[in-house]
CSV table of C-alpha atoms in Angstrom, one decimal:
chain,number,residue,atom,x,y,z
L,1,MET,CA,131.4,101.4,112.3
L,2,SER,CA,130.6,101.2,115.9
L,3,GLY,CA,127.1,100.7,117.2
L,4,VAL,CA,127.1,104.0,119.0
L,5,SER,CA,128.1,106.1,116.0
L,6,ASN,CA,125.6,104.4,113.8
L,7,LYS,CA,122.8,105.1,116.3
L,8,ILE,CA,123.8,108.7,116.2
L,9,LYS,CA,123.5,108.7,112.4
L,10,LEU,CA,120.1,107.0,112.7
L,11,SER,CA,118.9,109.6,115.2
L,12,THR,CA,119.8,112.5,112.9
L,13,LEU,CA,117.4,111.2,110.2
L,14,SER,CA,114.2,113.2,110.7
L,15,ASN,CA,110.8,112.9,109.1
L,16,LYS,CA,110.3,116.0,106.8
L,17,ASN,CA,106.6,115.9,107.4
L,18,GLY,CA,106.9,116.1,111.1
L,19,THR,CA,104.9,113.0,111.7
L,20,ASN,CA,105.6,109.4,112.6
L,21,GLY,CA,104.6,108.3,109.1
L,22,PHE,CA,108.3,107.9,108.3
L,23,LEU,CA,108.4,104.9,110.8
L,24,ASN,CA,106.2,103.0,108.4
L,25,GLU,CA,108.6,103.6,105.5
L,26,THR,CA,111.3,101.3,104.2
L,27,VAL,CA,114.8,102.5,105.3
L,28,THR,CA,118.1,101.5,103.8
L,29,VAL,CA,121.3,102.0,106.0
L,30,ASN,CA,124.5,101.1,104.3
L,31,SER,CA,127.6,102.1,106.3
L,32,SER,CA,127.2,105.8,106.9
L,33,LEU,CA,124.7,106.4,104.1
L,34,ILE,CA,121.0,106.5,105.0
L,35,THR,CA,118.3,106.7,102.4
L,36,THR,CA,114.5,106.2,102.5
L,37,LYS,CA,112.0,105.1,100.0
L,38,THR,CA,108.5,106.3,101.0
L,39,ARG,CA,106.2,103.4,101.4
L,40,THR,CA,102.6,103.8,102.4
L,41,GLN,CA,100.8,101.0,104.2
L,42,THR,CA,99.1,100.3,100.9
L,43,SER,CA,101.2,97.4,99.6
L,44,ILE,CA,100.2,94.5,97.3
L,45,ASN,CA,96.5,93.6,97.6
L,46,GLU,CA,95.6,96.5,99.9
L,47,ILE,CA,92.5,98.4,98.7
L,48,ASP,CA,93.3,102.0,98.8
L,49,GLU,CA,93.5,103.4,95.2
L,50,GLN,CA,95.6,106.5,94.8
L,51,LYS,CA,96.5,108.7,91.8
L,52,ASN,CA,99.4,110.9,90.8
L,53,SER,CA,102.0,108.2,90.2
L,54,GLU,CA,104.3,108.0,87.2
L,55,ASP,CA,104.0,104.3,87.5
L,56,ASP,CA,100.4,104.4,86.4
L,57,GLU,CA,101.3,104.4,82.7
L,58,GLU,CA,99.0,102.0,80.9
L,59,VAL,CA,100.5,98.7,79.8
L,60,GLU,CA,98.7,96.9,77.0
L,61,LEU,CA,97.7,93.5,78.3
L,62,PRO,CA,95.1,92.0,76.0
L,63,GLU,CA,95.2,88.7,77.9
L,64,TYR,CA,93.9,90.5,81.0
L,65,GLU,CA,91.0,92.7,82.0
L,66,LYS,CA,91.8,95.4,84.5
L,67,ILE,CA,89.6,95.6,87.5
L,68,LYS,CA,91.2,98.1,89.9
L,69,VAL,CA,94.4,99.3,91.6
L,70,VAL,CA,94.8,97.4,94.8
L,71,GLY,CA,98.1,98.7,96.1
L,72,ARG,CA,101.1,100.9,95.7
L,73,GLY,CA,104.7,100.4,96.9
L,74,SER,CA,108.1,102.0,96.6
L,75,PHE,CA,108.8,100.8,93.0
L,76,GLY,CA,105.4,100.3,91.4
L,77,VAL,CA,101.7,99.7,91.5
L,78,ALA,CA,99.7,96.5,92.0
L,79,ILE,CA,96.6,96.0,89.9
L,80,LEU,CA,93.9,93.4,90.1
L,81,TYR,CA,93.1,91.8,86.8
L,82,LEU,CA,90.8,89.2,85.4
L,83,LYS,CA,92.9,86.6,83.6
L,84,LYS,CA,90.9,85.8,80.5
L,85,SER,CA,92.5,82.4,79.8
L,86,ASN,CA,91.0,80.9,83.0
L,87,GLN,CA,88.7,83.6,84.3
L,88,SER,CA,90.7,83.9,87.6
L,89,ASN,CA,91.5,87.1,89.5
L,90,VAL,CA,95.2,87.8,89.7
L,91,VAL,CA,97.4,90.7,90.8
L,92,LEU,CA,100.0,92.1,88.5
L,93,LYS,CA,102.7,94.2,90.2
L,94,GLN,CA,103.9,96.6,87.6
L,95,ILE,CA,107.4,98.1,88.0
L,96,ASN,CA,108.6,100.7,85.4
L,97,LEU,CA,112.3,100.0,85.1
L,98,ASN,CA,113.0,103.3,83.5
L,99,HIS,CA,112.2,105.1,86.8
L,100,LEU,CA,114.5,103.1,88.9
L,101,THR,CA,118.1,103.5,90.0
L,102,LYS,CA,120.5,100.6,89.6
L,103,MET,CA,120.0,99.6,93.2
L,104,GLU,CA,116.2,99.7,92.8
L,105,LYS,CA,116.3,97.6,89.7
L,106,ASP,CA,118.4,95.0,91.6
L,107,LEU,CA,115.7,95.0,94.3
L,108,ALA,CA,113.0,94.5,91.7
L,109,LEU,CA,114.8,91.6,90.1
L,110,ASN,CA,115.6,90.2,93.5
L,111,GLU,CA,111.9,90.1,94.3
L,112,VAL,CA,111.3,87.9,91.2
L,113,GLU,CA,114.2,85.6,92.2
L,114,VAL,CA,113.1,85.2,95.8
L,115,PHE,CA,109.4,85.0,95.1
L,116,SER,CA,109.8,82.3,92.4
L,117,LYS,CA,111.6,80.0,94.9
L,118,LEU,CA,108.8,80.1,97.5
L,119,HIS,CA,106.1,77.5,97.6
L,120,HIS,CA,104.1,77.4,100.8
L,121,PRO,CA,100.3,77.6,101.7
L,122,ASN,CA,100.9,80.7,103.8
L,123,ILE,CA,102.9,82.6,101.2
L,124,ILE,CA,101.3,84.6,98.3
L,125,CYS,CA,101.6,82.3,95.3
L,126,TYR,CA,104.0,83.4,92.5
L,127,ILE,CA,102.5,82.7,89.1
L,128,GLY,CA,105.1,84.2,86.8
L,129,SER,CA,106.8,87.3,85.5
L,130,PHE,CA,107.4,89.0,82.2
L,131,VAL,CA,108.5,92.3,80.6
L,132,ARG,CA,106.4,94.6,78.4
L,133,GLY,CA,108.3,97.5,77.0
L,134,ASN,CA,110.2,98.8,80.0
L,135,VAL,CA,107.7,97.5,82.6
L,136,LEU,CA,108.4,94.4,84.7
L,137,LEU,CA,105.2,92.6,85.6
L,138,ILE,CA,105.0,90.1,88.5
L,139,GLU,CA,101.9,88.0,88.4
L,140,MET,CA,100.6,86.6,91.7
L,141,GLU,CA,97.7,85.3,93.7
L,142,TYR,CA,95.1,87.8,94.9
L,143,ALA,CA,94.5,87.7,98.7
L,144,ASN,CA,91.0,89.2,98.8
L,145,GLY,CA,90.7,89.5,102.6
L,146,GLY,CA,93.0,92.6,103.0
L,147,THR,CA,95.9,92.8,105.4
L,148,LEU,CA,96.4,92.3,109.1
L,149,ALA,CA,97.3,96.0,109.3
L,150,GLN,CA,93.8,96.9,107.9
L,151,ILE,CA,92.1,94.5,110.4
L,152,LEU,CA,94.0,96.0,113.3
L,153,SER,CA,93.3,99.6,112.2
L,154,GLN,CA,89.6,98.9,112.2
L,155,LYS,CA,89.5,97.7,115.8
L,156,GLU,CA,88.3,99.9,118.7
L,157,PRO,CA,91.0,100.6,121.4
L,158,HIS,CA,89.6,98.0,123.8
L,159,ASP,CA,88.1,95.6,121.2
L,160,PHE,CA,90.8,93.0,121.6
L,161,MET,CA,91.0,90.0,119.4
L,162,SER,CA,90.5,86.6,121.0
L,163,GLU,CA,93.5,84.5,122.0
L,164,ARG,CA,92.3,81.7,119.6
L,165,TYR,CA,92.2,84.1,116.6
L,166,ILE,CA,95.6,85.6,117.5
L,167,LEU,CA,97.2,82.1,117.8
L,168,THR,CA,95.6,81.0,114.5
L,169,ILE,CA,97.0,83.9,112.6
L,170,PHE,CA,100.4,83.8,114.3
L,171,GLU,CA,100.9,80.1,113.8
L,172,GLN,CA,100.3,80.6,110.0
L,173,ILE,CA,102.8,83.5,109.9
L,174,THR,CA,105.5,81.6,111.8
L,175,SER,CA,104.9,78.5,109.6
L,176,ALA,CA,105.6,80.7,106.5
L,177,ILE,CA,108.7,82.3,108.0
L,178,ASN,CA,110.0,79.0,109.3
L,179,TYR,CA,109.8,77.7,105.8
L,180,MET,CA,111.6,80.7,104.3
L,181,HIS,CA,114.4,80.3,106.8
L,182,SER,CA,114.7,76.6,106.0
L,183,GLU,CA,115.3,77.8,102.4
L,184,ASN,CA,118.0,80.3,103.7
L,185,ILE,CA,115.8,83.2,102.8
L,186,MET,CA,115.3,86.2,105.1
L,187,HIS,CA,112.2,88.3,104.6
L,188,ARG,CA,113.7,91.5,106.2
L,189,ASP,CA,110.4,93.5,106.0
L,190,LEU,CA,108.0,91.6,108.2
L,191,LYS,CA,105.1,93.8,109.3
L,192,THR,CA,101.3,93.7,109.6
L,193,ALA,CA,101.0,95.4,106.2
L,194,ASN,CA,102.8,92.5,104.6
L,195,VAL,CA,100.5,89.9,106.2
L,196,PHE,CA,97.7,89.3,103.8
L,197,LEU,CA,94.6,87.1,104.2
L,198,ASN,CA,92.0,85.6,101.9
L,199,LEU,CA,88.3,85.5,102.7
L,200,LYS,CA,88.7,82.1,104.4
L,201,GLY,CA,91.1,83.7,106.9
L,202,THR,CA,94.2,82.0,105.5
L,203,VAL,CA,97.4,84.0,106.0
L,204,LYS,CA,99.4,84.8,102.9
L,205,ILE,CA,102.8,86.5,103.5
L,206,GLY,CA,103.9,88.8,100.7
L,207,ASP,CA,106.2,91.6,99.5
L,208,PHE,CA,109.6,90.1,99.0
L,209,GLY,CA,111.3,93.1,97.4
L,210,ILE,CA,114.0,93.3,100.0
L,211,SER,CA,114.2,89.7,101.0
L,212,LYS,CA,117.6,88.1,100.9
L,213,ILE,CA,118.9,84.7,99.9
L,214,MET,CA,121.5,83.9,102.6
L,215,ASN,CA,124.7,82.0,102.4
L,216,THR,CA,124.6,80.1,105.7
L,217,LYS,CA,128.2,81.3,106.5
L,218,ILE,CA,127.4,85.1,106.2
L,219,HIS,CA,125.2,87.6,107.8
L,220,ALA,CA,123.3,90.5,106.2
L,221,GLN,CA,124.9,93.9,106.6
L,222,THR,CA,122.7,96.4,104.7
L,223,VAL,CA,119.8,97.5,106.9
L,224,LEU,CA,116.5,97.3,105.0
L,225,GLY,CA,113.1,97.2,106.5
L,226,THR,CA,110.5,99.2,108.4
L,227,PRO,CA,111.7,101.1,111.5
L,228,TYR,CA,108.8,100.0,113.8
L,229,TYR,CA,110.0,96.4,113.3
L,230,PHE,CA,113.8,96.9,113.4
L,231,SER,CA,115.8,94.6,115.6
L,232,PRO,CA,118.5,95.9,118.1
L,233,GLU,CA,121.2,94.6,115.7
L,234,MET,CA,119.8,96.6,112.8
L,235,CYS,CA,119.6,99.7,115.0
L,236,GLU,CA,123.2,99.3,115.9
L,237,GLY,CA,124.3,98.7,112.3
L,238,LYS,CA,125.7,95.3,113.2
L,239,ASP,CA,125.5,92.2,111.1
L,240,TYR,CA,122.2,90.4,111.5
L,241,ASP,CA,120.6,87.2,110.4
L,242,ASN,CA,117.3,85.3,110.6
L,243,LYS,CA,116.8,86.4,114.2
L,244,SER,CA,115.8,89.8,113.0
L,245,ASP,CA,112.8,88.2,111.3
L,246,ILE,CA,112.0,86.5,114.7
L,247,TRP,CA,112.2,89.9,116.4
L,248,ALA,CA,109.7,91.3,113.8
L,249,LEU,CA,107.4,88.3,114.5
L,250,GLY,CA,107.4,89.3,118.2
L,251,CYS,CA,106.5,92.9,117.2
L,252,ILE,CA,103.6,91.6,115.2
L,253,LEU,CA,102.4,89.4,118.0
L,254,GLY,CA,102.5,92.3,120.4
L,255,GLU,CA,100.6,94.5,118.0
L,256,MET,CA,97.9,91.9,117.7
L,257,CYS,CA,97.6,91.5,121.4
L,258,CYS,CA,97.7,95.2,122.4
L,259,LEU,CA,96.3,96.8,119.2
L,260,GLN,CA,99.3,99.2,119.1
L,261,LYS,CA,102.9,99.1,117.9
L,262,ALA,CA,105.3,97.2,120.2
L,263,PHE,CA,107.5,100.3,120.3
L,264,ALA,CA,105.6,103.6,120.0
L,265,ALA,CA,107.5,106.7,119.0
L,266,THR,CA,107.0,109.9,117.1
L,267,ASN,CA,110.5,110.0,115.4
L,268,LEU,CA,113.3,107.6,114.5
L,269,SER,CA,115.6,108.7,117.3
L,270,GLU,CA,113.0,108.0,120.0
L,271,LEU,CA,112.1,104.7,118.4
L,272,VAL,CA,115.7,103.5,118.3
L,273,ALA,CA,116.2,104.5,121.9
L,274,LYS,CA,113.2,102.4,122.9
L,275,ILE,CA,114.2,99.4,120.9
L,276,MET,CA,117.7,99.5,122.4
L,277,SER,CA,116.6,100.0,126.0
């Protein structure tokens, strides 16, 4: 498929709500097929409890004491628990496998595979995973300082962050991504909503549902990620590699400096045009 034809297909995908909320959703582009999975900015560890989800079915976990829902993503819900064995706070991401397509199940299992391989001070710590009934549970560290997206959303238009703070945060993000790339793993969905922090201000990168373990001789082909952070290669439907993560890092840095998205748009067509210009 040529880059031009793929851009036309991208531009025909509209947001049914008529807002730019779609640009914060995860998009999959595989050849001429485009699908979306609605993802709010409430991901793992974000504090924005919502109802009305079929994934909220109670799972009996006598080893844990439920505290509260802390996030919601495409495939499941993240809940903060007290782990009784050591009295620590942990997050359990709960994914009901019965509600998923084969592709979605593969992505859920991929998250466990990738997450379990990562060991870095600036990456959410993977503790373990297990299955109860038809529910996959992924246990992880709780980043109790919220997300970078939340911090930015609370800033006034001209209340810019200091250069020192920006550099401190950005150095930690790049350290984590450099480590992932050294392990031949692409994140593929880097954004401020996936940059978590603890109360000490330490960055913790999370959400590895669409990360990819790369053979060094091949490039990724399926486009997955959040449109605001798409690289030009992804917009054109071309093969892409770790450089797309680097592009997303640049978008995050610009967002921290200017308190707005690096590429502002109200629909996907306009966004793609700006990224490609």
